[in-house]
């Protein structure tokens, strides 16, 4: 394991600012379309100008660098991770996994409360040693350059990482791809995983018509939304699952293209009202986008979609189960997410489900949008399992 520090060359910052200044903007936007056809030009121009002249990457870099970071090679790939040890002697290990279009920056607001609860008004008994890796192909883990990195392979790498860190018994948490990786980790390392907490889970209508009997208004609304989302909101998944290499050229060459590709998902998947900043602070959002840009991992991060879509069994389980884990499973449901499960359909897919929380606010990027609720639920799930 090699100590790692984020140090983006000044030439890369200058190049970003020059590219933003030279953006060729499209004409022909449909009047009054809002976000219905994609990111509005006026909004994106304003955000791109702020990225060029107002956003302080060096401050974001320093915030990331306040936490110990490392690189280690696992299964032929470099794995970048944050490793924040708690000052509490009885702290328990916790590995947290991001998804797409996220990064380790998603968890900046929860690292402190999780690792040192006493310093944040919490109970020291809830402390964790926090491990936050970048998925191979993402961010500072960089491109793998190899095929086969699906969710199962990432899970096996995480088991190896926790073993190298000397953790015999640990908790697991994740959302988006982190959800699938976390559940796969529970299957891959059952002797050491003490519990799996996810803040996203997918359920699909069973074939038995009787499964629809007695669904309440909330569940029926979720079904209606899921149907509309399947028709109108899955374009990103289809292209990243089929032609990630083609997509990579535009996103790697154009910072505004990369910005639009990610910002659209923060607007659609968060509990935002009109713009993403209603749910996630502008600087926090741009820290995440900048990680993709500076590491040129737009294409390599999309490869996870291709790999999982072409590994049939793993992909089916990712988006529906079953998950025959030994460890208890906890699910946190945030209403602004785009994947909202129905509990009675989730229970057969998660035989060890022991914890279910429905929150009244928050969305897909729970640790960024509602860090307090995120920490609260992780603590509540793990407390009886310590």
Short mmCIF file of C-alpha atoms in Angstrom, two decimals:
data_model
loop_
_atom_site.label_atom_id
_atom_site.label_comp_id
_atom_site.label_asym_id
_atom_site.label_seq_id
_atom_site.Cartn_x
_atom_site.Cartn_y
_atom_site.Cartn_z
CA UNK A 1 0.00 0.00 0.00
CA UNK A 2 1.38 3.36 -1.09
CA UNK A 3 0.39 6.68 0.48
CA UNK A 4 -1.42 8.86 -2.04
CA UNK A 5 -2.09 12.58 -2.22
CA UNK A 6 -4.20 14.34 -4.82
CA UNK A 7 -2.03 16.83 -6.70
CA UNK A 8 -3.57 17.98 -9.97
CA UNK A 9 -0.91 19.79 -12.05
CA UNK A 10 -1.51 23.49 -12.60
CA UNK A 11 -1.26 22.85 -16.33
CA UNK A 12 -4.36 20.63 -16.08
CA UNK A 13 -6.27 23.39 -14.29
CA UNK A 14 -5.21 25.92 -16.91
CA UNK A 15 -6.26 23.54 -19.68
CA UNK A 16 -9.70 23.10 -18.09
CA UNK A 17 -10.22 26.85 -17.85
CA UNK A 18 -9.11 27.38 -21.45
CA UNK A 19 -11.42 24.67 -22.74
CA UNK A 20 -14.34 26.11 -20.80
CA UNK A 21 -13.63 29.55 -22.25
CA UNK A 22 -13.61 28.11 -25.81
CA UNK A 23 -16.85 26.11 -25.49
CA UNK A 24 -18.85 25.93 -28.71
CA UNK A 25 -22.44 26.20 -27.51
CA UNK A 26 -25.35 24.66 -29.43
CA UNK A 27 -28.14 26.67 -31.03
CA UNK A 28 -31.71 25.62 -31.59
CA UNK A 29 -32.87 25.02 -28.01
CA UNK A 30 -36.65 24.50 -27.91
CA UNK A 31 -38.30 27.42 -26.08
CA UNK A 32 -39.70 26.68 -22.61
CA UNK A 33 -38.50 23.06 -22.70
CA UNK A 34 -36.93 23.33 -19.26
CA UNK A 35 -35.13 20.10 -18.34
CA UNK A 36 -37.51 17.86 -20.30
CA UNK A 37 -35.12 17.51 -23.28
CA UNK A 38 -31.88 17.66 -21.31
CA UNK A 39 -29.82 20.31 -19.52
CA UNK A 40 -30.95 23.86 -20.47
CA UNK A 41 -28.30 25.95 -22.22
CA UNK A 42 -28.74 28.97 -19.97
CA UNK A 43 -28.29 26.95 -16.82
CA UNK A 44 -25.24 25.12 -18.13
CA UNK A 45 -23.57 28.32 -19.38
CA UNK A 46 -23.89 29.81 -15.91
CA UNK A 47 -22.57 26.68 -14.18
CA UNK A 48 -19.67 26.31 -16.63
CA UNK A 49 -18.66 29.94 -16.10
CA UNK A 50 -18.69 29.38 -12.34
CA UNK A 51 -16.56 26.26 -12.82
CA UNK A 52 -14.10 28.39 -14.81
CA UNK A 53 -13.97 31.54 -12.66
CA UNK A 54 -15.54 30.83 -9.27
CA UNK A 55 -14.91 27.24 -8.26
CA UNK A 56 -11.75 26.68 -6.21
CA UNK A 57 -10.35 23.25 -7.06
CA UNK A 58 -7.39 23.75 -4.76
CA UNK A 59 -9.77 24.17 -1.80
CA UNK A 60 -11.63 21.02 -2.82
CA UNK A 61 -8.34 19.19 -3.26
CA UNK A 62 -7.22 20.27 0.22
CA UNK A 63 -10.49 19.06 1.71
CA UNK A 64 -10.02 15.64 0.14
CA UNK A 65 -6.38 15.54 1.19
CA UNK A 66 -7.19 16.09 4.86
CA UNK A 67 -8.03 12.37 4.95
CA UNK A 68 -5.36 9.65 4.61
CA UNK A 69 -5.40 8.10 1.13
CA UNK A 70 -3.62 5.14 -0.40
CA UNK A 71 -3.14 3.16 -3.59
CA UNK A 72 -2.80 -0.61 -3.70
CA UNK A 73 -2.82 -3.07 -6.59
CA UNK A 74 -5.52 -5.72 -6.44
CA UNK A 75 -6.16 -8.22 -9.23
CA UNK A 76 -4.07 -6.19 -11.66
CA UNK A 77 -5.78 -2.86 -11.00
CA UNK A 78 -4.78 0.12 -8.90
CA UNK A 79 -7.32 0.81 -6.16
CA UNK A 80 -7.45 4.24 -4.54
CA UNK A 81 -9.06 4.53 -1.14
CA UNK A 82 -9.51 6.78 1.87
CA UNK A 83 -8.79 5.12 5.20
CA UNK A 84 -9.90 7.15 8.22
CA UNK A 85 -9.25 5.45 11.53
CA UNK A 86 -11.43 6.37 14.46
CA UNK A 87 -9.90 7.60 17.73
CA UNK A 88 -12.33 5.30 19.56
CA UNK A 89 -10.75 2.00 20.66
CA UNK A 90 -13.93 -0.02 20.04
CA UNK A 91 -14.70 1.37 16.59
CA UNK A 92 -15.88 -1.08 13.94
CA UNK A 93 -14.67 -1.12 10.31
CA UNK A 94 -17.04 0.17 7.62
CA UNK A 95 -16.40 0.13 3.87
CA UNK A 96 -18.53 2.56 1.82
CA UNK A 97 -18.88 2.36 -1.96
CA UNK A 98 -20.07 5.08 -4.32
CA UNK A 99 -21.79 4.60 -7.66
CA UNK A 100 -22.10 6.46 -10.95
CA UNK A 101 -21.90 9.42 -11.41
CA UNK A 102 -20.48 9.61 -7.91
CA UNK A 103 -17.04 9.39 -6.35
CA UNK A 104 -15.35 9.34 -2.96
CA UNK A 105 -16.29 13.04 -2.74
CA UNK A 106 -19.87 11.96 -2.06
CA UNK A 107 -18.94 11.10 1.52
CA UNK A 108 -17.00 14.17 2.62
CA UNK A 109 -19.80 15.30 4.93
CA UNK A 110 -20.22 11.93 6.67
CA UNK A 111 -16.62 10.85 7.30
CA UNK A 112 -16.27 12.92 10.47
CA UNK A 113 -19.55 11.90 12.12
CA UNK A 114 -18.97 8.24 11.26
CA UNK A 115 -15.35 8.05 12.39
CA UNK A 116 -15.48 10.41 15.37
CA UNK A 117 -19.09 10.71 16.57
CA UNK A 118 -18.08 12.27 19.90
CA UNK A 119 -16.65 15.28 18.05
CA UNK A 120 -19.96 15.69 16.20
CA UNK A 121 -22.43 15.37 19.06
CA UNK A 122 -22.83 11.59 18.81
CA UNK A 123 -22.21 8.51 20.91
CA UNK A 124 -18.60 7.23 20.82
CA UNK A 125 -20.01 3.69 20.81
CA UNK A 126 -21.18 4.30 17.22
CA UNK A 127 -17.67 4.94 15.85
CA UNK A 128 -16.31 3.38 12.67
CA UNK A 129 -12.94 3.00 11.01
CA UNK A 130 -14.02 4.26 7.57
CA UNK A 131 -12.71 2.86 4.27
CA UNK A 132 -13.91 4.57 1.07
CA UNK A 133 -12.47 3.15 -2.16
CA UNK A 134 -12.77 4.47 -5.70
CA UNK A 135 -14.26 1.75 -7.90
CA UNK A 136 -11.71 0.48 -10.46
CA UNK A 137 -12.22 2.61 -13.56
CA UNK A 138 -13.39 5.57 -11.49
CA UNK A 139 -11.56 8.64 -10.29
CA UNK A 140 -8.15 8.15 -8.73
CA UNK A 141 -8.28 4.38 -9.17
CA UNK A 142 -8.02 5.25 -12.87
CA UNK A 143 -8.81 3.05 -15.87
CA UNK A 144 -8.20 -0.67 -15.40
CA UNK A 145 -7.28 -1.30 -19.04
CA UNK A 146 -8.79 -4.76 -18.71
CA UNK A 147 -12.15 -6.38 -19.32
CA UNK A 148 -14.14 -8.20 -16.68
CA UNK A 149 -14.48 -5.62 -13.92
CA UNK A 150 -18.14 -6.20 -13.05
CA UNK A 151 -19.75 -5.80 -9.62
CA UNK A 152 -18.71 -9.29 -8.50
CA UNK A 153 -15.06 -8.66 -9.31
CA UNK A 154 -15.13 -5.33 -7.50
CA UNK A 155 -16.68 -7.05 -4.48
CA UNK A 156 -13.91 -9.63 -4.43
CA UNK A 157 -11.36 -6.81 -4.61
CA UNK A 158 -13.02 -5.11 -1.63
CA UNK A 159 -12.80 -8.35 0.36
CA UNK A 160 -9.09 -8.47 -0.40
CA UNK A 161 -8.69 -4.80 0.53
CA UNK A 162 -10.33 -5.28 3.92
CA UNK A 163 -8.19 -8.34 4.52
CA UNK A 164 -5.02 -6.39 3.73
CA UNK A 165 -6.13 -3.72 6.19
CA UNK A 166 -6.42 -6.40 8.86
CA UNK A 167 -10.16 -6.16 9.40
CA UNK A 168 -11.61 -9.50 10.45
CA UNK A 169 -15.21 -8.35 10.83
CA UNK A 170 -16.64 -5.32 9.08
CA UNK A 171 -19.79 -3.54 7.94
CA UNK A 172 -20.60 -2.64 4.34
CA UNK A 173 -22.54 0.30 2.88
CA UNK A 174 -23.37 1.49 -0.63
CA UNK A 175 -25.79 3.12 -3.03
CA UNK A 176 -26.22 2.94 -6.81
CA UNK A 177 -23.43 0.60 -8.05
CA UNK A 178 -22.28 0.67 -4.45
CA UNK A 179 -25.52 -1.08 -3.56
CA UNK A 180 -24.82 -3.98 -5.92
CA UNK A 181 -21.14 -4.14 -4.95
CA UNK A 182 -22.01 -4.11 -1.25
CA UNK A 183 -24.52 -6.93 -1.58
CA UNK A 184 -22.08 -8.90 -3.72
CA UNK A 185 -19.45 -8.35 -1.04
CA UNK A 186 -21.78 -9.90 1.50
CA UNK A 187 -21.96 -12.97 -0.74
CA UNK A 188 -18.24 -13.00 -1.54
CA UNK A 189 -16.99 -12.68 2.05
CA UNK A 190 -19.71 -14.08 4.34
CA UNK A 191 -17.29 -15.04 7.09
CA UNK A 192 -16.23 -11.44 7.62
CA UNK A 193 -19.18 -9.21 6.64
CA UNK A 194 -21.21 -8.33 9.75
CA UNK A 195 -23.99 -6.46 7.93
CA UNK A 196 -24.84 -4.72 4.67
CA UNK A 197 -26.60 -1.34 4.56
CA UNK A 198 -27.80 0.13 1.26
CA UNK A 199 -29.51 3.38 0.37
CA UNK A 200 -30.97 2.07 -2.87
CA UNK A 201 -32.70 -1.17 -3.79
CA UNK A 202 -34.67 -2.18 -6.88
CA UNK A 203 -37.85 -4.23 -6.94
CA UNK A 204 -39.78 -5.24 -10.07
CA UNK A 205 -43.35 -6.49 -10.45
CA UNK A 206 -43.62 -10.25 -9.83
CA UNK A 207 -45.31 -12.40 -12.46
CA UNK A 208 -48.07 -13.37 -10.03
CA UNK A 209 -50.98 -10.88 -10.41
CA UNK A 210 -51.85 -11.45 -6.76
CA UNK A 211 -48.68 -9.59 -5.82
CA UNK A 212 -50.47 -6.35 -6.73
CA UNK A 213 -53.35 -6.95 -4.31
CA UNK A 214 -53.43 -4.51 -1.42
CA UNK A 215 -50.72 -2.13 -2.64
CA UNK A 216 -51.28 1.27 -1.06
CA UNK A 217 -51.24 4.65 -2.79
CA UNK A 218 -47.52 5.13 -2.12
CA UNK A 219 -46.60 1.81 -3.70
CA UNK A 220 -48.87 2.42 -6.70
CA UNK A 221 -47.28 5.84 -7.22
CA UNK A 222 -43.84 4.21 -7.15
CA UNK A 223 -44.94 1.70 -9.77
CA UNK A 224 -46.27 4.48 -11.99
CA UNK A 225 -43.05 6.46 -11.62
CA UNK A 226 -40.94 3.39 -12.36
CA UNK A 227 -42.87 2.77 -15.57
CA UNK A 228 -42.37 6.34 -16.75
CA UNK A 229 -38.71 6.24 -15.80
CA UNK A 230 -38.18 3.06 -17.82
CA UNK A 231 -39.59 4.83 -20.87
CA UNK A 232 -37.98 8.25 -20.50
CA UNK A 233 -35.07 8.09 -18.07
CA UNK A 234 -32.85 5.17 -19.07
CA UNK A 235 -30.91 6.63 -21.98
CA UNK A 236 -27.67 6.96 -20.02
CA UNK A 237 -27.79 3.29 -19.03
CA UNK A 238 -28.46 2.04 -22.54
CA UNK A 239 -25.52 3.86 -24.11
CA UNK A 240 -23.09 3.13 -21.26
CA UNK A 241 -24.12 -0.54 -21.31
CA UNK A 242 -23.58 -0.87 -25.05
CA UNK A 243 -21.13 1.75 -26.42
CA UNK A 244 -19.05 3.17 -23.55
CA UNK A 245 -16.00 3.66 -25.76
CA UNK A 246 -17.86 5.82 -28.29
CA UNK A 247 -19.31 7.94 -25.50
CA UNK A 248 -15.90 8.45 -23.94
CA UNK A 249 -14.50 10.63 -26.74
CA UNK A 250 -16.88 13.54 -26.29
CA UNK A 251 -16.88 13.44 -22.50
CA UNK A 252 -13.09 13.19 -22.24
CA UNK A 253 -12.48 16.03 -24.72
CA UNK A 254 -15.17 18.48 -23.61
CA UNK A 255 -15.49 19.59 -19.98
CA UNK A 256 -18.93 21.05 -20.71
CA UNK A 257 -19.98 17.70 -22.17
CA UNK A 258 -18.76 15.92 -19.03
CA UNK A 259 -20.46 18.52 -16.86
CA UNK A 260 -23.81 18.18 -18.63
CA UNK A 261 -23.68 14.36 -18.59
CA UNK A 262 -23.30 14.31 -14.79
CA UNK A 263 -25.33 17.37 -13.81
CA UNK A 264 -28.40 16.02 -15.59
CA UNK A 265 -28.39 13.00 -13.28
CA UNK A 266 -28.03 15.13 -10.17
CA UNK A 267 -31.06 17.12 -11.28
CA UNK A 268 -33.16 14.04 -12.09
CA UNK A 269 -32.08 11.72 -9.30
CA UNK A 270 -31.78 14.07 -6.33
CA UNK A 271 -34.56 15.63 -4.31
CA UNK A 272 -34.02 18.93 -6.11
CA UNK A 273 -36.81 21.32 -6.87
CA UNK A 274 -35.62 23.01 -10.07
CA UNK A 275 -31.83 22.75 -10.27
CA UNK A 276 -29.32 20.30 -8.73
CA UNK A 277 -28.08 22.94 -6.31
CA UNK A 278 -31.44 22.73 -4.55
CA UNK A 279 -30.21 19.37 -3.21
CA UNK A 280 -26.40 19.44 -3.46
CA UNK A 281 -24.13 22.46 -3.01
CA UNK A 282 -22.60 23.81 -6.21
CA UNK A 283 -19.01 23.43 -5.01
CA UNK A 284 -19.64 19.87 -3.81
CA UNK A 285 -21.22 19.02 -7.15
CA UNK A 286 -18.29 20.50 -9.10
CA UNK A 287 -15.77 18.67 -6.90
CA UNK A 288 -17.37 15.44 -8.03
CA UNK A 289 -17.45 16.47 -11.71
CA UNK A 290 -13.85 17.68 -11.53
CA UNK A 291 -12.66 14.29 -10.33
CA UNK A 292 -14.08 12.69 -13.48
CA UNK A 293 -12.55 15.42 -15.65
CA UNK A 294 -9.05 15.49 -14.20
CA UNK A 295 -8.74 11.69 -14.13
CA UNK A 296 -10.26 11.30 -17.64
CA UNK A 297 -12.43 8.44 -16.38
CA UNK A 298 -15.70 9.19 -18.16
CA UNK A 299 -15.22 6.19 -20.44
CA UNK A 300 -13.61 3.80 -17.99
CA UNK A 301 -16.31 4.42 -15.39
CA UNK A 302 -18.98 3.63 -18.01
CA UNK A 303 -17.33 0.25 -18.63
CA UNK A 304 -18.90 -1.07 -15.40
CA UNK A 305 -22.29 -0.83 -17.13
CA UNK A 306 -21.05 -2.80 -20.12
CA UNK A 307 -19.40 -5.48 -17.98
CA UNK A 308 -22.43 -5.96 -15.75
CA UNK A 309 -24.90 -5.93 -18.65
CA UNK A 310 -22.91 -8.64 -20.42
CA UNK A 311 -22.55 -10.83 -17.33
CA UNK A 312 -26.16 -11.94 -17.37
CA UNK A 313 -26.62 -13.43 -13.91
CA UNK A 314 -24.77 -10.63 -12.13
CA UNK A 315 -26.76 -7.95 -13.97
CA UNK A 316 -30.11 -9.59 -13.24
CA UNK A 317 -29.24 -9.85 -9.57
CA UNK A 318 -28.00 -6.26 -9.50
CA UNK A 319 -31.41 -4.99 -10.52
CA UNK A 320 -33.62 -7.38 -8.63
CA UNK A 321 -31.95 -10.14 -6.64
CA UNK A 322 -32.24 -12.60 -5.09
CA UNK A 323 -29.51 -11.94 -2.54
CA UNK A 324 -29.10 -15.00 -0.29
CA UNK A 325 -26.76 -13.37 2.19
CA UNK A 326 -25.89 -14.63 5.64
CA UNK A 327 -25.39 -11.14 7.02
CA UNK A 328 -28.31 -8.90 8.00
CA UNK A 329 -29.33 -6.29 5.44
CA UNK A 330 -30.64 -2.78 6.04
CA UNK A 331 -32.35 -0.57 3.46
CA UNK A 332 -32.77 3.21 3.66
CA UNK A 333 -35.33 4.66 1.23
CA UNK A 334 -35.05 8.33 0.28
CA UNK A 335 -38.16 9.62 -1.55
CA UNK A 336 -36.36 11.71 -4.17
CA UNK A 337 -34.47 8.70 -5.53
CA UNK A 338 -35.31 7.31 -8.96
CA UNK A 339 -35.30 3.71 -7.69
CA UNK A 340 -37.95 3.31 -5.00
CA UNK A 341 -38.58 -0.23 -3.77
CA UNK A 342 -41.79 -1.82 -2.57
CA UNK A 343 -41.04 -3.51 0.74
CA UNK A 344 -43.27 -6.57 0.37
CA UNK A 345 -41.57 -7.31 -2.96
CA UNK A 346 -38.12 -6.66 -1.48
CA UNK A 347 -38.47 -9.08 1.42
CA UNK A 348 -38.30 -12.30 -0.68
CA UNK A 349 -35.23 -10.91 -2.48
CA UNK A 350 -33.46 -10.07 0.79
CA UNK A 351 -34.07 -13.04 3.12
CA UNK A 352 -31.94 -11.47 5.87
CA UNK A 353 -33.62 -8.05 5.74
CA UNK A 354 -33.63 -6.74 9.30
CA UNK A 355 -33.87 -2.97 8.95
CA UNK A 356 -36.01 -0.75 6.71
CA UNK A 357 -36.32 3.03 6.96
CA UNK A 358 -38.48 5.33 4.84
CA UNK A 359 -37.33 8.94 5.05
CA UNK A 360 -39.37 12.02 4.23
CA UNK A 361 -36.66 13.85 2.30
CA UNK A 362 -33.49 13.19 0.34
CA UNK A 363 -32.69 11.45 -2.92
CA UNK A 364 -30.24 9.22 -4.75
CA UNK A 365 -27.10 10.95 -3.43
CA UNK A 366 -28.09 10.47 0.19
CA UNK A 367 -24.71 11.16 1.83
CA UNK A 368 -24.48 14.48 -0.04
CA UNK A 369 -28.12 15.53 0.24
CA UNK A 370 -28.95 14.39 3.78
CA UNK A 371 -25.71 13.49 5.54
CA UNK A 372 -27.33 13.60 8.97
CA UNK A 373 -30.06 11.13 8.05
CA UNK A 374 -27.55 8.93 6.24
CA UNK A 375 -25.32 8.70 9.32
CA UNK A 376 -28.32 8.21 11.58
CA UNK A 377 -29.54 5.21 9.62
CA UNK A 378 -26.13 3.55 9.29
CA UNK A 379 -25.75 3.86 13.06
CA UNK A 380 -29.25 2.54 13.74
CA UNK A 381 -28.71 -0.51 11.51
CA UNK A 382 -25.28 -1.45 12.84
CA UNK A 383 -25.87 -0.72 16.54
CA UNK A 384 -27.48 -4.08 17.44
CA UNK A 385 -24.94 -5.96 15.28
CA UNK A 386 -21.76 -4.67 16.92
#
